[in-house]
Coordinates of C-alpha atoms and ligand atoms in Angstrom, one line a residue:
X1 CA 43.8 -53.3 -19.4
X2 CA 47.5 -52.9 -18.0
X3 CA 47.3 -49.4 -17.1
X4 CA 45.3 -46.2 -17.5
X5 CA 47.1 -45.3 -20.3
X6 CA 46.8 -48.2 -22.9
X7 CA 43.0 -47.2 -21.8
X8 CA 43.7 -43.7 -22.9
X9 CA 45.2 -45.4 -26.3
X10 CA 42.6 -47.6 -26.9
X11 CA 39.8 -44.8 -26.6
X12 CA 42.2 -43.0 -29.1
X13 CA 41.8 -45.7 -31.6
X14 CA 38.2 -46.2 -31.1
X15 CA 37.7 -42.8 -31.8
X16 CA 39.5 -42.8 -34.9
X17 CA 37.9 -45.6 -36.5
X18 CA 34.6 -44.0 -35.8
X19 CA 36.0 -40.3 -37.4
X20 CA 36.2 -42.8 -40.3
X21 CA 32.4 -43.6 -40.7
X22 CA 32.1 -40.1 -41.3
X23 CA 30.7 -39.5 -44.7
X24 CA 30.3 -35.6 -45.2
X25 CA 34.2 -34.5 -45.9
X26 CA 33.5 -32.1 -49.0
X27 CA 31.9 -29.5 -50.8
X28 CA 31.2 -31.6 -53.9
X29 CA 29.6 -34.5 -51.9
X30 CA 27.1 -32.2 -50.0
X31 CA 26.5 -30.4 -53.4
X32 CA 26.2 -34.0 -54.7
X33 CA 23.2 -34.6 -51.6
X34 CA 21.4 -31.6 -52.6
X35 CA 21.9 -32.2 -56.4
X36 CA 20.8 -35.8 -56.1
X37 CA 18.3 -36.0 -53.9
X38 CA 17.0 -32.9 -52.0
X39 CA 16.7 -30.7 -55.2
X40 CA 15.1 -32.5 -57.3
X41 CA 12.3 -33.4 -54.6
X42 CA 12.0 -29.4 -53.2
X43 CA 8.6 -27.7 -53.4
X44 CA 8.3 -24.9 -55.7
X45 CA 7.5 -22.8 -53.0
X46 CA 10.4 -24.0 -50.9
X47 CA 12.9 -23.1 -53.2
X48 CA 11.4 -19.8 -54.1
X49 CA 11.8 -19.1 -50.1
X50 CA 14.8 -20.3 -50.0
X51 CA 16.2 -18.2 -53.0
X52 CA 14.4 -15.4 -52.1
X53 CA 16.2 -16.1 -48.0
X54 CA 20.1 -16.1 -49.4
X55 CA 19.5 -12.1 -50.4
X56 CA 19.1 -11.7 -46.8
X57 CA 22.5 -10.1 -45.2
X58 CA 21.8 -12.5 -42.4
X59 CA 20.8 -15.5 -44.5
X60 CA 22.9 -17.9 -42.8
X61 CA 20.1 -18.5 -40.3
X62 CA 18.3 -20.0 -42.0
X63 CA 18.0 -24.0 -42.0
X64 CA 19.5 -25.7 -44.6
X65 CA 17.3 -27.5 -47.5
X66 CA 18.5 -31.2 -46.8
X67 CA 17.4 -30.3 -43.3
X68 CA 13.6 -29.1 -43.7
X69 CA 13.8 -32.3 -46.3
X70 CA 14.5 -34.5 -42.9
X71 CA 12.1 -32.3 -40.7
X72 CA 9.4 -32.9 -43.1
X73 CA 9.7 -36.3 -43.7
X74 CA 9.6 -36.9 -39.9
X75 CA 6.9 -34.5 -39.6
X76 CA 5.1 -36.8 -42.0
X77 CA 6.2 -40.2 -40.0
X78 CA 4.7 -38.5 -36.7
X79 CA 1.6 -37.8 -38.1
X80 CA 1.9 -34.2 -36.7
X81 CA -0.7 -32.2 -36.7
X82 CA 0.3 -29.2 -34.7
X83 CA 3.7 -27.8 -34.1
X84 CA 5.0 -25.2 -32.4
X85 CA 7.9 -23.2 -34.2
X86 CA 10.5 -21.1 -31.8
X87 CA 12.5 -19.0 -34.5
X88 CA 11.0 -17.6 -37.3
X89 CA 13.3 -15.4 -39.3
X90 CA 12.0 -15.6 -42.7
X91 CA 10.2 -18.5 -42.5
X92 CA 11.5 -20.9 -44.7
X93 CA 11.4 -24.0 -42.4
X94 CA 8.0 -22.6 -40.9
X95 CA 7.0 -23.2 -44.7
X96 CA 8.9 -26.5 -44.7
X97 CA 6.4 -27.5 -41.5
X98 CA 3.4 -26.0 -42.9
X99 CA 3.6 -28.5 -46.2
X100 CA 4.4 -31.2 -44.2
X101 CA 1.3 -31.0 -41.9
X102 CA -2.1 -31.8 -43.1
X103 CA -4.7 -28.4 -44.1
X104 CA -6.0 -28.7 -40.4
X105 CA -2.8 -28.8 -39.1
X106 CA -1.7 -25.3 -36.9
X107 CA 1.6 -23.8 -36.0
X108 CA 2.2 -21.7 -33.2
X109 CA 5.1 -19.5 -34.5
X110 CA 7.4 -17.5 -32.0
X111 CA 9.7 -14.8 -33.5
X112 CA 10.7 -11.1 -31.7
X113 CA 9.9 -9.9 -34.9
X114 CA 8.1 -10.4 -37.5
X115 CA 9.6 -8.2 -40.2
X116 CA 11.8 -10.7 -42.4
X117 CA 8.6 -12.6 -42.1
X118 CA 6.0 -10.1 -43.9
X119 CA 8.6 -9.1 -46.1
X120 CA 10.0 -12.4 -47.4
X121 CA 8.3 -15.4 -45.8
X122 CA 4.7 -14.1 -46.2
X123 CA 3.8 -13.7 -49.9
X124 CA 5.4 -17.2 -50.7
X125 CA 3.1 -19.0 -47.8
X126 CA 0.5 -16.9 -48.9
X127 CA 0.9 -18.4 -53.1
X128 CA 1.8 -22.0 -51.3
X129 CA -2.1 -21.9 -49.2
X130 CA -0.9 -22.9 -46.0
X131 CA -0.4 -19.6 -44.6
X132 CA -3.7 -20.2 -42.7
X133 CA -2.1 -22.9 -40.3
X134 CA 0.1 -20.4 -38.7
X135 CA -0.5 -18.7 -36.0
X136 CA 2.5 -16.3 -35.5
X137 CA 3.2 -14.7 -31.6
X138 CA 5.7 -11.4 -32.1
X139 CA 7.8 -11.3 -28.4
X140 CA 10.1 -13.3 -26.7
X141 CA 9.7 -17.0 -26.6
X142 CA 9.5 -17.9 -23.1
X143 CA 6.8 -15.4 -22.0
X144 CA 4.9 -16.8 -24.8
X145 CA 5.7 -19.9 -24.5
X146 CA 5.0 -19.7 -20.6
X147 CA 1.2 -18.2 -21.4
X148 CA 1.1 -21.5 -23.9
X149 CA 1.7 -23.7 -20.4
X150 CA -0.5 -22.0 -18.3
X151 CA -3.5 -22.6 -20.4
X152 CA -4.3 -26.0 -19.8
X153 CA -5.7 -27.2 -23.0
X154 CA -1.8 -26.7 -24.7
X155 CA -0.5 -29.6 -22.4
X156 CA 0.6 -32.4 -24.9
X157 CA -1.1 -30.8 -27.7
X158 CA 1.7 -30.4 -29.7
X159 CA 3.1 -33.5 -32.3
X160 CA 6.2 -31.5 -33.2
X161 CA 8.5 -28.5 -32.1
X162 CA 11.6 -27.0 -34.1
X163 CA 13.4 -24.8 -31.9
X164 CA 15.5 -22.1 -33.9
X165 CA 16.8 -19.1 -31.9
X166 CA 18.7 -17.5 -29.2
X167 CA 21.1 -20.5 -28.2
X168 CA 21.3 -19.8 -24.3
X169 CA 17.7 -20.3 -23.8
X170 CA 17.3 -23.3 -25.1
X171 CA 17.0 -25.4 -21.8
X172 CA 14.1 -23.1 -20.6
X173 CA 12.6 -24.0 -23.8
X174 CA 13.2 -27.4 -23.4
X175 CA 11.6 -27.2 -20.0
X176 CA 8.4 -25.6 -21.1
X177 CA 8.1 -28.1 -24.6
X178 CA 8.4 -30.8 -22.9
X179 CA 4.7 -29.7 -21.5
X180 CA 3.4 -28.4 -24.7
X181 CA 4.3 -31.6 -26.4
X182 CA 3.1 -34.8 -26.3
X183 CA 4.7 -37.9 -25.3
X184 CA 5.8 -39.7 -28.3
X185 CA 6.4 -36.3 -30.1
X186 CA 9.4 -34.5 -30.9
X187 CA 11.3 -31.8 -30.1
X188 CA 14.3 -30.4 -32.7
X189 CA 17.1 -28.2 -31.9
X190 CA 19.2 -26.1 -34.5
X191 CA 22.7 -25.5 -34.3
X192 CA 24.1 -27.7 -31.5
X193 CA 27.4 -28.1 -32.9
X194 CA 27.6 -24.4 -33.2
X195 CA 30.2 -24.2 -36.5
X196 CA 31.7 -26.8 -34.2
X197 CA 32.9 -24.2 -31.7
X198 CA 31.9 -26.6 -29.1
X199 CA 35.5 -28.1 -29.4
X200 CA 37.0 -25.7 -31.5
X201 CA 36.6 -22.8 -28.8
X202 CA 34.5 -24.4 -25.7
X203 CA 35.1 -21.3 -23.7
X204 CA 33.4 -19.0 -26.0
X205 CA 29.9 -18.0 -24.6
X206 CA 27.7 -19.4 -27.0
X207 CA 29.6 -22.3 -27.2
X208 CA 29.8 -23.2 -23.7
X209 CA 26.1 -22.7 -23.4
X210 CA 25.6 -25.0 -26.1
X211 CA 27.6 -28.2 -24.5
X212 CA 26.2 -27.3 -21.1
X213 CA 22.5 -27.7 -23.7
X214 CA 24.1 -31.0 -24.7
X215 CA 25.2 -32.7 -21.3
X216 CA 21.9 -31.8 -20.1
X217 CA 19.7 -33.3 -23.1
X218 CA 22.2 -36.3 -22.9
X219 CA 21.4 -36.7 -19.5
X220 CA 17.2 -36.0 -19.7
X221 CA 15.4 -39.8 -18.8
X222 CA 12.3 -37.7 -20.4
X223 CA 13.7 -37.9 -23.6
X224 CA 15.0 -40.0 -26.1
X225 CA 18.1 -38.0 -27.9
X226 CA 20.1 -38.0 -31.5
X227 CA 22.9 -35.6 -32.6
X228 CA 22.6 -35.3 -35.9
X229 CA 25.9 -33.9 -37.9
X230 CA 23.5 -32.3 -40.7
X231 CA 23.3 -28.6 -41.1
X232 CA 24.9 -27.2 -38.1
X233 CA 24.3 -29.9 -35.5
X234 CA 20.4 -31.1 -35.0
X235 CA 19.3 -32.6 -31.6
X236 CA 16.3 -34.3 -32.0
X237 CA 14.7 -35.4 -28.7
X238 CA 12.1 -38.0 -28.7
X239 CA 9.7 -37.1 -25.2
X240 CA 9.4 -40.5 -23.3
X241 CA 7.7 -39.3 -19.9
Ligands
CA301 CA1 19.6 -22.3 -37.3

């Protein structure tokens, strides 16, 4: 290389032929993804949830239906059987889980409150039958999460984890999954691109505590890692050691 920046140019280049491989650009072709394959293969249940979630005022929490679609079907290529779920709001990917995993299967689920739960989550997993695989913990995640650790028999007894909630804490949730579950099994994070504020406005607070989330996890040897541009950025993290 003849200098540093021809270097500079070339990673330039490189990153705009990968821009290229992109394939989400448009409205009509994610419509087209729902349409055409996530649709026409949702529970009854699911979509009744998820119907029932968008009169929410703060419906845009909720994961998106071509997301639980891929968290089920790895669910299902795991062969989870227990899951811990940190973020409940209404529930709808708590239901997603709960279908996925087999009738002795058991979710440990971890909101502050459990309101939008009972009100809109509840009846639906009730109608759906799986309602009795959930074990739901009102109060905040890492207290509970830290009683979890401290009872031996929860060390690695976990297949799966979705982690859903407040952003900054999600490396000391990291820290006490990777004890709950088991090597081989996998951890998820919503929203690590953040509406893509992690370039768009790095400084802001919740966007700067989600790159410093993504250095780290980039960084872990315990885990095995993949940013996933679906819904609003999901890590998955494969634990290794
Ligand atoms: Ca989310």
């Amino acid at each position: 290389m003849a200098s540093t920046g021809a270097g500079e140019g070339n990673k330039t280049a490189a990153g705009s032929s990968l821009h290229s491989k992109t394939l989400l650009k448009s409205q009509s072709l994610y419509q087209y993804i729902l349409e055409s394959t996530v649709f026409p293969r949702e529970p009854d249940c699911l979509r009744e949830l998820r119907v029932a979630t968008a009169t929410h005022p703060m419906a845009g929490m909720a994961a998106s239906p071509d997301e639980v679609q891929l968290l089920g079907l790895l669910i299902e290529m795991l062969g989870a059987k227990n899951a811990v779920e940190v973020g409940v709001f209404t529930g709808y990917s708590l239901l997603a889980t709960a279908l996925a995993l087999p009738d002795d299967g058991k979710i440990v689920a971890i909101d502050v409150t459990r309101e939008s739960y009972d009100q809109i989550g509840l009846p639906v997993i009730q109608k759906a039958g799986v309602a009795h695989k959930i074990d739901f913990h009102v109060g905040l995640a890492l207290p509970v999460l830290d009683q979890m650790v401290a009872e031996e028999v929860n060390k690695g007894w976990f297949d799966f984890a979705f982690v859903d909630a407040d952003k900054v804490n999600f490396l000391n949730y990291h820290e006490r999954l990777l004890q709950l579950v088991r090597v081989g099994g996998l951890i998820a994070y919503d929203n690590t691109l953040w509406s893509g504020s992690v370039v768009a406005s790095p400084d802001e607070p919740l966007a700067a505590a989600t790159r410093e989330f993504n250095v780290a996890i980039a960084a872990d040897p315990r885990v095995h890692v993949c940013q996933i541009a679906i819904a609003d950025g999901l890590t998955l993290c494969r634990r290794v050691a």
